[in-house]
PDB file of C-alpha atoms in Angstrom:
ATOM      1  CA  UNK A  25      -2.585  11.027   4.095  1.00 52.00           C
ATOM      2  CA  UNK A  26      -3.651   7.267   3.116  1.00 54.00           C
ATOM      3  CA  UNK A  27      -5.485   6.795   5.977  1.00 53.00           C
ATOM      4  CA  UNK A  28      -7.650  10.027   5.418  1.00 46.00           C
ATOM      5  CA  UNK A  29      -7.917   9.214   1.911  1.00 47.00           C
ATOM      6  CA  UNK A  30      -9.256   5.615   2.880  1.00 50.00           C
ATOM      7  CA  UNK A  31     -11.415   7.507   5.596  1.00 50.00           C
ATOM      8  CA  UNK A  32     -13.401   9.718   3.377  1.00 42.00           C
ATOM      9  CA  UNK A  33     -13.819   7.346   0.689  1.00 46.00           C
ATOM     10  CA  UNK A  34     -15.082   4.548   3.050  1.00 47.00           C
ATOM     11  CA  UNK A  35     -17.572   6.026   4.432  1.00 44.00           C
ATOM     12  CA  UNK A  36     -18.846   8.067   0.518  1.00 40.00           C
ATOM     13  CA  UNK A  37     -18.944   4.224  -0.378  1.00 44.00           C
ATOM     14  CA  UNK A  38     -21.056   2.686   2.206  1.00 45.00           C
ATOM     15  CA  UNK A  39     -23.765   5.574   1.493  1.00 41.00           C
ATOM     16  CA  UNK A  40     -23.836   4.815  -1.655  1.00 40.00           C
ATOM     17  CA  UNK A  41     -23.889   1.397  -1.913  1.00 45.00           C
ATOM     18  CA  UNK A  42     -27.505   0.923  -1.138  1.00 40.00           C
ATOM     19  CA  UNK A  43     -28.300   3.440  -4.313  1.00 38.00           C
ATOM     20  CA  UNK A  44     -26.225   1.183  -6.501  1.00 42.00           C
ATOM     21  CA  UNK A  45     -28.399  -1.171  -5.248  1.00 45.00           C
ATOM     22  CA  UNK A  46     -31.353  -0.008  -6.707  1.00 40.00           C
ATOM     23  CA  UNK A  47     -29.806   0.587  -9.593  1.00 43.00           C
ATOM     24  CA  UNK A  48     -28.884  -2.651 -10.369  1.00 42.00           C
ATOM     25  CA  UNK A  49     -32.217  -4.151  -9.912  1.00 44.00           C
ATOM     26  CA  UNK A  50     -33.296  -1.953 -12.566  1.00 40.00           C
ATOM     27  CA  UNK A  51     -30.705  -2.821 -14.928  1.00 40.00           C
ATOM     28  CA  UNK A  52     -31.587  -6.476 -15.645  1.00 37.00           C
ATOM     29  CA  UNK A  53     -30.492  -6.195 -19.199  1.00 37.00           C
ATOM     30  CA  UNK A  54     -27.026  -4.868 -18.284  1.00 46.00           C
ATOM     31  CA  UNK A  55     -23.867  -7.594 -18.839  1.00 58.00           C
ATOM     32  CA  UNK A  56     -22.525  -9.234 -16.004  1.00 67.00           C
ATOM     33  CA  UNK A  57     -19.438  -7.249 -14.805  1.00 76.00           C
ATOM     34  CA  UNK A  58     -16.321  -8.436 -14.949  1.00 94.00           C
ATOM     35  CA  UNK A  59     -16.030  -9.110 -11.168  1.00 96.00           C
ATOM     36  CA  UNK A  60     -17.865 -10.585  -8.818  1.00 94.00           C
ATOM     37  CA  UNK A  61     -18.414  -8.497  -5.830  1.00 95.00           C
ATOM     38  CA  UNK A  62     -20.777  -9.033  -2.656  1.00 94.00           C
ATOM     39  CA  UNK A  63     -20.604  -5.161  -1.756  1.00 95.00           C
ATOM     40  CA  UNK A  64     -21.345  -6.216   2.056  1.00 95.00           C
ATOM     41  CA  UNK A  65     -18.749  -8.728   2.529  1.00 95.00           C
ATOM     42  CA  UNK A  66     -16.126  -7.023   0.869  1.00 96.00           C
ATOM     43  CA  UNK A  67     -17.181  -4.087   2.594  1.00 96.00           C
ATOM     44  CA  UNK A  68     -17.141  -5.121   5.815  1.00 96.00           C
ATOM     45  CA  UNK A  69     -13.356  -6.550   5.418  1.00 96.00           C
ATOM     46  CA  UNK A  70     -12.756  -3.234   4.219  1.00 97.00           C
ATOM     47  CA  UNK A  71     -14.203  -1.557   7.895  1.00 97.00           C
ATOM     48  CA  UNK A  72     -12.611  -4.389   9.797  1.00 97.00           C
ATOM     49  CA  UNK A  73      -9.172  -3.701   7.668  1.00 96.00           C
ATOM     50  CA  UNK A  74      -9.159   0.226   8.404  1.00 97.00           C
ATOM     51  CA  UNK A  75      -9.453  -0.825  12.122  1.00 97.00           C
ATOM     52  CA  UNK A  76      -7.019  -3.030  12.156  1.00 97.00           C
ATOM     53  CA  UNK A  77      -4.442  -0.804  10.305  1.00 96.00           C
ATOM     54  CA  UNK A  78      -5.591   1.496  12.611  1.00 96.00           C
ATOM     55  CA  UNK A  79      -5.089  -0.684  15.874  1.00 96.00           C
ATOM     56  CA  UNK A  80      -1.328  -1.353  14.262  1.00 95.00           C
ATOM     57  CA  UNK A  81      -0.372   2.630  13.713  1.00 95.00           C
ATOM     58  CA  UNK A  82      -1.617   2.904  17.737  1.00 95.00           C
ATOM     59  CA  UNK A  83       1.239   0.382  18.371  1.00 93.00           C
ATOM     60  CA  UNK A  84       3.892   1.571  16.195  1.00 94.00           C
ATOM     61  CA  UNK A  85       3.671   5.055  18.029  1.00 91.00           C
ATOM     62  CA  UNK A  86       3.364   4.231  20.841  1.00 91.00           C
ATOM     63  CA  UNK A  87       7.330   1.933  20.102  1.00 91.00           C
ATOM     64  CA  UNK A  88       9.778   3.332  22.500  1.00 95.00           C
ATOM     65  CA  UNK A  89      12.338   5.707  20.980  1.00 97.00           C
ATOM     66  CA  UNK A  90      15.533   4.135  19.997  1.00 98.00           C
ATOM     67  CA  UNK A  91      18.344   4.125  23.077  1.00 97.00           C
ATOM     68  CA  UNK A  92      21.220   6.813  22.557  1.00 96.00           C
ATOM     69  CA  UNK A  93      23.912   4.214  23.374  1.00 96.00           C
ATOM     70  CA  UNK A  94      22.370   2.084  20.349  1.00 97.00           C
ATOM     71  CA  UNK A  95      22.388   5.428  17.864  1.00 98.00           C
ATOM     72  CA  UNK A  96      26.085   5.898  19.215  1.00 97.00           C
ATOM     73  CA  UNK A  97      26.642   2.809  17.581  1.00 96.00           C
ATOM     74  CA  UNK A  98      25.327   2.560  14.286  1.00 97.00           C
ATOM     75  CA  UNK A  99      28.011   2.238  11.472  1.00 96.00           C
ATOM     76  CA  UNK A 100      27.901   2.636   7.944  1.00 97.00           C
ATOM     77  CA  UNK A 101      29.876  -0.357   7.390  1.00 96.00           C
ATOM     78  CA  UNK A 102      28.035  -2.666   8.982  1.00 96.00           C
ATOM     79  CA  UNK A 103      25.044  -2.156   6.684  1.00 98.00           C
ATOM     80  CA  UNK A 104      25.022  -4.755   3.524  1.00 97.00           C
ATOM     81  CA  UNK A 105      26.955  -3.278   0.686  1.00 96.00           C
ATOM     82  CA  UNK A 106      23.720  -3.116  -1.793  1.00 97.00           C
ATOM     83  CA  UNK A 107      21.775  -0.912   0.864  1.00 98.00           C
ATOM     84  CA  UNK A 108      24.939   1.285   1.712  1.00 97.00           C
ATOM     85  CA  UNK A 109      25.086   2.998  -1.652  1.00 96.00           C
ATOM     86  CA  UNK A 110      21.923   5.143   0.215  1.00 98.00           C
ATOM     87  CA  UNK A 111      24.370   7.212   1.756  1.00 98.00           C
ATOM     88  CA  UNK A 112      25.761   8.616  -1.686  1.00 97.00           C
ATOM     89  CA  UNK A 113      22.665  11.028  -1.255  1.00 98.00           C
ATOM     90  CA  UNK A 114      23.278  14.222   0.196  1.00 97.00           C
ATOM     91  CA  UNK A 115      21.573  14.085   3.771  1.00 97.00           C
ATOM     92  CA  UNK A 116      21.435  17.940   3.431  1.00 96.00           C
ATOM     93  CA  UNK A 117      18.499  17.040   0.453  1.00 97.00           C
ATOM     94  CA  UNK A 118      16.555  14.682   2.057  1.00 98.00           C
ATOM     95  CA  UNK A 119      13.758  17.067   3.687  1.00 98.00           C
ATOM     96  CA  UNK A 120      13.161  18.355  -0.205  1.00 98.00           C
ATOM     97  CA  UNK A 121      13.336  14.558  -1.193  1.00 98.00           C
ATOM     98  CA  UNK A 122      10.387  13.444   1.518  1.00 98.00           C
ATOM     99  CA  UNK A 123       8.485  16.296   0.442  1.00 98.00           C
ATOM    100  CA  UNK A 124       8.791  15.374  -3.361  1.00 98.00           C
ATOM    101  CA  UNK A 125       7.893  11.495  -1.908  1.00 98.00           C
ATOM    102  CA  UNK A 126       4.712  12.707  -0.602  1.00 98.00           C
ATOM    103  CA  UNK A 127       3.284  14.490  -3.280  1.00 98.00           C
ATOM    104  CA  UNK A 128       4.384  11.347  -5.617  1.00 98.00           C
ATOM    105  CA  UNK A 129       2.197   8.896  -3.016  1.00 98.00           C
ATOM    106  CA  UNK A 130      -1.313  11.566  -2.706  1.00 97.00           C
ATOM    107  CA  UNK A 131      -1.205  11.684  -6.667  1.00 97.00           C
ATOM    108  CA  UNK A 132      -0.265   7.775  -7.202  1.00 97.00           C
ATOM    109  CA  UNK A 133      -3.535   7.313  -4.839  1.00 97.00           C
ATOM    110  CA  UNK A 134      -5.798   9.031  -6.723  1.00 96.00           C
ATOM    111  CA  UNK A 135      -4.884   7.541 -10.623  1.00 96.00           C
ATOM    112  CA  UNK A 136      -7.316   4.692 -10.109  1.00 97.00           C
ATOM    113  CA  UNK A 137     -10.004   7.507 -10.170  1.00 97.00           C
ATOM    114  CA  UNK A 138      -9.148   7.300 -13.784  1.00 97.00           C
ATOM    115  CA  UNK A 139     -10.406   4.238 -14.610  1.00 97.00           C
ATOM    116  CA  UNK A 140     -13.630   5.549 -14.329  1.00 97.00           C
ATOM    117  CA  UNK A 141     -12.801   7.209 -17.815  1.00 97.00           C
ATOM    118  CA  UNK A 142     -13.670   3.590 -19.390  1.00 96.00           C
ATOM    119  CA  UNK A 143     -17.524   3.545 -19.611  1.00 95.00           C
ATOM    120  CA  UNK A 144     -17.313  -0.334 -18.989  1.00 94.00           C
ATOM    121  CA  UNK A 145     -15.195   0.122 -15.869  1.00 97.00           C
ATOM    122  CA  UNK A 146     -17.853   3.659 -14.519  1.00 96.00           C
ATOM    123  CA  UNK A 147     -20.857   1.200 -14.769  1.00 95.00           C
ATOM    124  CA  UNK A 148     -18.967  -0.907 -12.319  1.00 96.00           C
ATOM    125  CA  UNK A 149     -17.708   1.965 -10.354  1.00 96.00           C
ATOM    126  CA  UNK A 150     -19.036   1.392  -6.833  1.00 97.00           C
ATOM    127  CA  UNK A 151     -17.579  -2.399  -7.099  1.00 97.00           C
ATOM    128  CA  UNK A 152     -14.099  -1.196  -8.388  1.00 98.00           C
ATOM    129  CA  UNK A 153     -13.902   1.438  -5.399  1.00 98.00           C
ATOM    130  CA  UNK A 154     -14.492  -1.354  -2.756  1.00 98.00           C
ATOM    131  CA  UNK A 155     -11.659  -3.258  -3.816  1.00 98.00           C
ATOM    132  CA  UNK A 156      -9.196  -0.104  -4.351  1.00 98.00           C
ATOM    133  CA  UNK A 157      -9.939   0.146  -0.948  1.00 98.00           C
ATOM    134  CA  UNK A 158      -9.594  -3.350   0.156  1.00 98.00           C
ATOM    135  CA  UNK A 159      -6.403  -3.585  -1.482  1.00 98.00           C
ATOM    136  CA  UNK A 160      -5.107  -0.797   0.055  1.00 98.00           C
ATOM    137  CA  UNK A 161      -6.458  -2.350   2.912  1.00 98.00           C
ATOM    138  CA  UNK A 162      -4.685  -5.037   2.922  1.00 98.00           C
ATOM    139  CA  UNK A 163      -0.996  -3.497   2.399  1.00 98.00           C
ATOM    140  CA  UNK A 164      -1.367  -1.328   5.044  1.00 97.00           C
ATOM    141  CA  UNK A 165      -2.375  -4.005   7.433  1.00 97.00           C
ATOM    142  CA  UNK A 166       0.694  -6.037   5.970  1.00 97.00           C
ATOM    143  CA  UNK A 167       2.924  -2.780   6.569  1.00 97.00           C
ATOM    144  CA  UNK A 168       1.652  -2.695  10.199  1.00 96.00           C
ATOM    145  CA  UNK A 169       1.462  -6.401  11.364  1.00 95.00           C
ATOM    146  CA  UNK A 170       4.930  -7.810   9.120  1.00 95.00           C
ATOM    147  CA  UNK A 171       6.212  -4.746   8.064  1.00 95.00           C
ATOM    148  CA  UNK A 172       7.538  -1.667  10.600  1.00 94.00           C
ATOM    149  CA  UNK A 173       5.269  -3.902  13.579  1.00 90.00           C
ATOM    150  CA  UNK A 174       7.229  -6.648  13.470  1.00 92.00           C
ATOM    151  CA  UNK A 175      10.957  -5.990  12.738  1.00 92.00           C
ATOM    152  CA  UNK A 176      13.083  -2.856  14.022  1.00 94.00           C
ATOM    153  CA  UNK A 177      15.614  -1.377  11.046  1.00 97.00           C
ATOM    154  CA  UNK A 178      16.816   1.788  11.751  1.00 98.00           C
ATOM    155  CA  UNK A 179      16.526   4.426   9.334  1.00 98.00           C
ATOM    156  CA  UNK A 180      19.480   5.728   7.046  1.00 99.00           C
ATOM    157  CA  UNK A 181      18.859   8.784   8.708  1.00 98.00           C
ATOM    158  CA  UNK A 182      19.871   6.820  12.138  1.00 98.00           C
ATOM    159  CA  UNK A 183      23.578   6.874  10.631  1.00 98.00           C
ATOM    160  CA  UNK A 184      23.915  10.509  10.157  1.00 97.00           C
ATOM    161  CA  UNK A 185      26.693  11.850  12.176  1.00 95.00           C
ATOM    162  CA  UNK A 186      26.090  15.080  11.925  1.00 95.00           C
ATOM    163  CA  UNK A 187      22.394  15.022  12.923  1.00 96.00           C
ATOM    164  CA  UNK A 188      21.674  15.448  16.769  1.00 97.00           C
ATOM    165  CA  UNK A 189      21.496  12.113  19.061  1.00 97.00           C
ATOM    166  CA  UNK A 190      17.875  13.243  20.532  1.00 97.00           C
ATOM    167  CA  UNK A 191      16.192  13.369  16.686  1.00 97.00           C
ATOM    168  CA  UNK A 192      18.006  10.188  15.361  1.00 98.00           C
ATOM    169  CA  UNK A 193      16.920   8.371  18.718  1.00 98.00           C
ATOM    170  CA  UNK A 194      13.112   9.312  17.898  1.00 97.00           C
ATOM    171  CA  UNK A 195      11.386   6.046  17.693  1.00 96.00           C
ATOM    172  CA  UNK A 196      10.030   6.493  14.363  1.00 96.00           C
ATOM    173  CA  UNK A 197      13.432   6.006  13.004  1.00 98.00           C
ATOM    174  CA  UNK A 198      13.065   2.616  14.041  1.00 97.00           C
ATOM    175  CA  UNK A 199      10.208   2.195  11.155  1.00 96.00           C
ATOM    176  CA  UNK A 200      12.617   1.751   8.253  1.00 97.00           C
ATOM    177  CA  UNK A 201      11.361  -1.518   7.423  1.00 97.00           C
ATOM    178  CA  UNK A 202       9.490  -1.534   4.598  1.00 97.00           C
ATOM    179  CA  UNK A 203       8.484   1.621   2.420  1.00 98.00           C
ATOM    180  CA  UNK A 204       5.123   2.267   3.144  1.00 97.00           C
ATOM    181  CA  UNK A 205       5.176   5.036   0.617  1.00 98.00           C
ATOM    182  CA  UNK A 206       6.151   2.681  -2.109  1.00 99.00           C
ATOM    183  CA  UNK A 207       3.675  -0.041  -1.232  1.00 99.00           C
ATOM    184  CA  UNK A 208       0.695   2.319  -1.436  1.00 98.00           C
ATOM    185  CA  UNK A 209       1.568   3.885  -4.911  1.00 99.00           C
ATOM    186  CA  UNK A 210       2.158   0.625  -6.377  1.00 99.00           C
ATOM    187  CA  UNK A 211      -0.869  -0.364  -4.862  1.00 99.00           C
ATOM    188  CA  UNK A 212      -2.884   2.204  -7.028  1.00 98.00           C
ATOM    189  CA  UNK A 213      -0.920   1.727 -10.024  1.00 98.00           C
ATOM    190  CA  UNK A 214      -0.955  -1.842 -10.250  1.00 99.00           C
ATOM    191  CA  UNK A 215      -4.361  -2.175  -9.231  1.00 99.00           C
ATOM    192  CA  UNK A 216      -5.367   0.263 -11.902  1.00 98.00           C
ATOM    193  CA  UNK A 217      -3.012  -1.544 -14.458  1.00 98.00           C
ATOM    194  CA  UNK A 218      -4.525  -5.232 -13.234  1.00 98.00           C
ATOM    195  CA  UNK A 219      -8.463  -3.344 -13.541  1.00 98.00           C
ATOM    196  CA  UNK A 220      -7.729  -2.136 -16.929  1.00 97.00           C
ATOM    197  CA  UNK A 221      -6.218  -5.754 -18.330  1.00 97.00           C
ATOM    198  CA  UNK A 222      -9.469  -7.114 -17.242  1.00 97.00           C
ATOM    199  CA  UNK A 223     -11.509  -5.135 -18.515  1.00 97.00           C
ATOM    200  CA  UNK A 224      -9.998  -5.512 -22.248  1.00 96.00           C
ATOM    201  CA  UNK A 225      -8.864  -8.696 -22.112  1.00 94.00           C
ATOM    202  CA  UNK A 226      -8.882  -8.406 -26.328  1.00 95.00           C
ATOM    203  CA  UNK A 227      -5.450  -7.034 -25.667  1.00 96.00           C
ATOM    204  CA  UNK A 228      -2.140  -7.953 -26.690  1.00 96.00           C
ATOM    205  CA  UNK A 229      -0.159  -9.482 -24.293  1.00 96.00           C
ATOM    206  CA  UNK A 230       2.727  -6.983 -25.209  1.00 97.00           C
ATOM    207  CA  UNK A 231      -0.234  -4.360 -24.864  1.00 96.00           C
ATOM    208  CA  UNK A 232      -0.903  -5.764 -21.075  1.00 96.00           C
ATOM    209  CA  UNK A 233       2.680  -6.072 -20.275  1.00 97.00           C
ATOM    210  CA  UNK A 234       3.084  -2.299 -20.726  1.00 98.00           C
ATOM    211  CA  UNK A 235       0.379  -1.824 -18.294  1.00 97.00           C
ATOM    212  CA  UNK A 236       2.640  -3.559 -15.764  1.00 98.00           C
ATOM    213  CA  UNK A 237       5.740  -1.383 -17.242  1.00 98.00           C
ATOM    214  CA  UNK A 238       3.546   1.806 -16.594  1.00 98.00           C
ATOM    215  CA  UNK A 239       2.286   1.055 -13.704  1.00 98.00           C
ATOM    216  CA  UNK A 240       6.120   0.431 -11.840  1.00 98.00           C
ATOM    217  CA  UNK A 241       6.741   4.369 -12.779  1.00 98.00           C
ATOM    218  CA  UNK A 242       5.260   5.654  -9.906  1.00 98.00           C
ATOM    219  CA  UNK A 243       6.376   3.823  -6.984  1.00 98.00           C
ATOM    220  CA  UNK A 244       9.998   3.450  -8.336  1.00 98.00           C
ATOM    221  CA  UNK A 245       9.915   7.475  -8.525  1.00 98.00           C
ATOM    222  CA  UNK A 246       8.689   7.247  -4.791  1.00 99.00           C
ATOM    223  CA  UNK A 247      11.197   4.681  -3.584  1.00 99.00           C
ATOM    224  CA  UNK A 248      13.795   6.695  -5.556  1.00 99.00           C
ATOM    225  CA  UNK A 249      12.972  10.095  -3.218  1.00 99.00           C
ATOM    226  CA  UNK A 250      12.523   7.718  -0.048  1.00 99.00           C
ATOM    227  CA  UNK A 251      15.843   6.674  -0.352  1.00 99.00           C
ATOM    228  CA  UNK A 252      16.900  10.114  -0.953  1.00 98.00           C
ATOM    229  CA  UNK A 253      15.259  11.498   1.648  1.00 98.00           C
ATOM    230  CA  UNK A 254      17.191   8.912   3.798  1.00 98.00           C
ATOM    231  CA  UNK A 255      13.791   7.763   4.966  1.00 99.00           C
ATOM    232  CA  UNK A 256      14.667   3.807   4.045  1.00 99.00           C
ATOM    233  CA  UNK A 257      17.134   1.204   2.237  1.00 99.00           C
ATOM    234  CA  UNK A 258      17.452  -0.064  -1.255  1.00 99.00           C
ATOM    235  CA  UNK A 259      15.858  -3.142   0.025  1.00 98.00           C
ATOM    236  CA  UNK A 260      12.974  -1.664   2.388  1.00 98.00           C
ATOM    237  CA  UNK A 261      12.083  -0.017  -1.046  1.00 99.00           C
ATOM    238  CA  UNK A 262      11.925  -3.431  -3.344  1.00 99.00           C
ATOM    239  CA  UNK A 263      10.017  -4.959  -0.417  1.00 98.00           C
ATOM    240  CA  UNK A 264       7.302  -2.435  -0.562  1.00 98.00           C
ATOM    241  CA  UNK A 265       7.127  -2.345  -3.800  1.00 99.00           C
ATOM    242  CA  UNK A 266       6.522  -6.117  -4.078  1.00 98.00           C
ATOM    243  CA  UNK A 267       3.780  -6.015  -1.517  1.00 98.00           C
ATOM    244  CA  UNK A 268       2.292  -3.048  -2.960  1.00 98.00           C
ATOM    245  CA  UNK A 269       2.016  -4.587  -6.543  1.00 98.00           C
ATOM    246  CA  UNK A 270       1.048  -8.105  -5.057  1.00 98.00           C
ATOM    247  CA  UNK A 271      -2.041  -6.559  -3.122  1.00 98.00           C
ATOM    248  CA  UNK A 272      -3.097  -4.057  -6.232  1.00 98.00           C
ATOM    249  CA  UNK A 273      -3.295  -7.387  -8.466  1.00 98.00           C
ATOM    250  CA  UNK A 274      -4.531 -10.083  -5.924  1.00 97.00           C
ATOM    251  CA  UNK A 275      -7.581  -8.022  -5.017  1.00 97.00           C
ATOM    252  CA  UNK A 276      -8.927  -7.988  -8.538  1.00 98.00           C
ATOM    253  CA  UNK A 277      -7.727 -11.332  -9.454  1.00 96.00           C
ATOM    254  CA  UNK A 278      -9.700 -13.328  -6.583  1.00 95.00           C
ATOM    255  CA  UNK A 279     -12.749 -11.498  -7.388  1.00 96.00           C
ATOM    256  CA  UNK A 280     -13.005 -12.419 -10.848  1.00 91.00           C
ATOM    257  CA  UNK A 281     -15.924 -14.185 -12.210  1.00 75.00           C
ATOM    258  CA  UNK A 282     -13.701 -16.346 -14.146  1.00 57.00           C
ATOM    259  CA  UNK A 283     -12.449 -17.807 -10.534  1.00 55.00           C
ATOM    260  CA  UNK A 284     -14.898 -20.756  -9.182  1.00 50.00           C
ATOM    261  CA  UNK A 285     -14.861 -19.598  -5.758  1.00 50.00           C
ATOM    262  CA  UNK A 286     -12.580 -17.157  -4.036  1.00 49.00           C
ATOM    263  CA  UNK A 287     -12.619 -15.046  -0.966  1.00 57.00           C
ATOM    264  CA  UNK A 288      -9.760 -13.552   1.217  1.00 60.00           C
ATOM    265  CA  UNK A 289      -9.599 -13.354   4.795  1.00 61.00           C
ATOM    266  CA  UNK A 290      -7.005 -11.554   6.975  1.00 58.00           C
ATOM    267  CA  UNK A 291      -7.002 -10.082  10.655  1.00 59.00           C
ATOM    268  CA  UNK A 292      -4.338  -9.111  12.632  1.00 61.00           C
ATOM    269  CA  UNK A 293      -2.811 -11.405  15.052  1.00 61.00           C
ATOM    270  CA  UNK A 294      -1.758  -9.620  18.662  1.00 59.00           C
ATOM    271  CA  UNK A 295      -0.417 -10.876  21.975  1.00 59.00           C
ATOM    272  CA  UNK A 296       1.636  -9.607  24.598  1.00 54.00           C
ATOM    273  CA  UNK A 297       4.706 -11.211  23.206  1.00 58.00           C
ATOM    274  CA  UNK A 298       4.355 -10.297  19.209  1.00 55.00           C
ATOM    275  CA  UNK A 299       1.943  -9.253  16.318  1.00 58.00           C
ATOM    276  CA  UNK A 300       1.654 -11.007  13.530  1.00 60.00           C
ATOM    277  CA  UNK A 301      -1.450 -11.215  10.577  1.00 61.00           C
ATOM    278  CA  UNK A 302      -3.497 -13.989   9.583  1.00 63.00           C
ATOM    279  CA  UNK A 303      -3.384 -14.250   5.783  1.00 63.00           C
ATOM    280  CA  UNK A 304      -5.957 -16.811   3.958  1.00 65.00           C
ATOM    281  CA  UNK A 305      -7.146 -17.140   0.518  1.00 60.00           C
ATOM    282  CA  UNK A 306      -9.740 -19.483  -0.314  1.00 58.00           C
ATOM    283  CA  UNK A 307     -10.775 -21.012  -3.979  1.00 53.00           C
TER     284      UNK A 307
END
């Protein structure tokens, strides 16, 4: 659903960007926006991104499906006692819990939409839309490359007794580590959160902090039904929900106009051995 959602929106924004344009040429009297965007380059790492992500959900399908004798295996005890409290859930619940996780993560995708509420923020609109999208970007590249690429947990769903061998085996189960679910809504909402701080940066800092306090709602609701929905761990959870939240605030933060000089550059790394992602920020 992400990956649509980045689809369609890419491509609306590229169209339009050569409008804006023209509209900003005529608006020489305007303020200078809060960021500092060059709509091509942050554009293109926005392309070269979705390709990337793209290139990395190619690989994770095509993972081989976990071996029976390994599934056989799997105890409950031997998982850490902080992730083992998953299995308290009810695995008879989980299908209603995934669907309830979905729904969270399309509506948590769309909330930066309301920024455009703020007058200041619509002016800016088309600039503000290219880094939603780079920041989502970005976590799904990190999901892909030193997330579910690079390290095999199995799923709590893996541990299931009473599920059959042949749908616990299914390599997908494999993709435990981290929640992708919860890094993309925490993505929007503290992207939206970090957007609206600068924008109004008259605020309080207790004002600004609840931003941050709001904006943890809606992946911690999603983790919550992951784990539920025995789709991942107490810990695959936390981890997506600290890359989510890093990438919704870095994004904004390196193109402020406050900063001197920033820029971020990533692309995946891939060789027949191991993947891995290139991460550099410059100032």
């Amino acid at each position: 659903m992400i990956r649509v959602l980045l689809s369609i929106s890419l491509f609306f924004l590229l169209f339009a960007d050569s409008f804006a344009q023209s509209n900003a040429r005529m608006a020489s009297e305007a303020i200078a926006p809060v960021y500092k965007v060059n709509r091509w380059t942050t554009g293109g790492t926005v392309v070269v991104g979705y390709v990337t992500s793209q290139i990395g959900f190619n690989l994770l399908g095509n993972k081989p499906r976990i071996p029976e004798d390994v599934v056989l295996g799997l105890k409950r005890a031997n998982v850490n006692a902080f992730d083992r409290w998953v299995f308290n859930f009810d695995p008879n619940d989980r299908k209603q819990a995934q669907d309830i996780s979905d729904l969270g993560l399309r509506a948590s995708v769309l909330l930066p939409i309301a920024l455009f509420i703020d007058k200041e923020i619509r002016k800016d609109w088309l600039d503000v839309s290219l880094m939603y999208l780079q920041s989502q970007v970005l976590a799904l590249n990190i999901y892909t490359y030193l997330g579910a690429g690079a390290f095999d947990r199995y799923r709590p769903v893996t541990y299931v007794e009473e599920l059959s061998v042949e749908f616990r085996s299914e390599s997908n189960n494999a993709r435990s580590f981290f929640s992708g679910h919860t890094s993309n809504t925490a993505v929007a909402t503290f992207f939206a959160a970090q957007v609206l701080n600068d924008y109004h940066p008259h605020w309080s800092t207790g004002k600004k902090a609840l931003m941050y306090g709001l904006a943890a709602v809606p992946p911690a609701f999603v983790g919550y039904y992951r784990m539920k929905g025995y789709k991942h761990f107490p810990t695959d959870v936390m981890t997506g929900f600290a890359v989510g939240a890093a990438s919704g605030i870095l994004i904004p933060y390196l193109h402020k106009r406050s900063q001197r000089r920033s820029n971020l550059v990533y692309f995946p790394l891939i060789n027949q051995e191991a993947v891995g992602l290139y991460l550099e920020a410059r100032f």
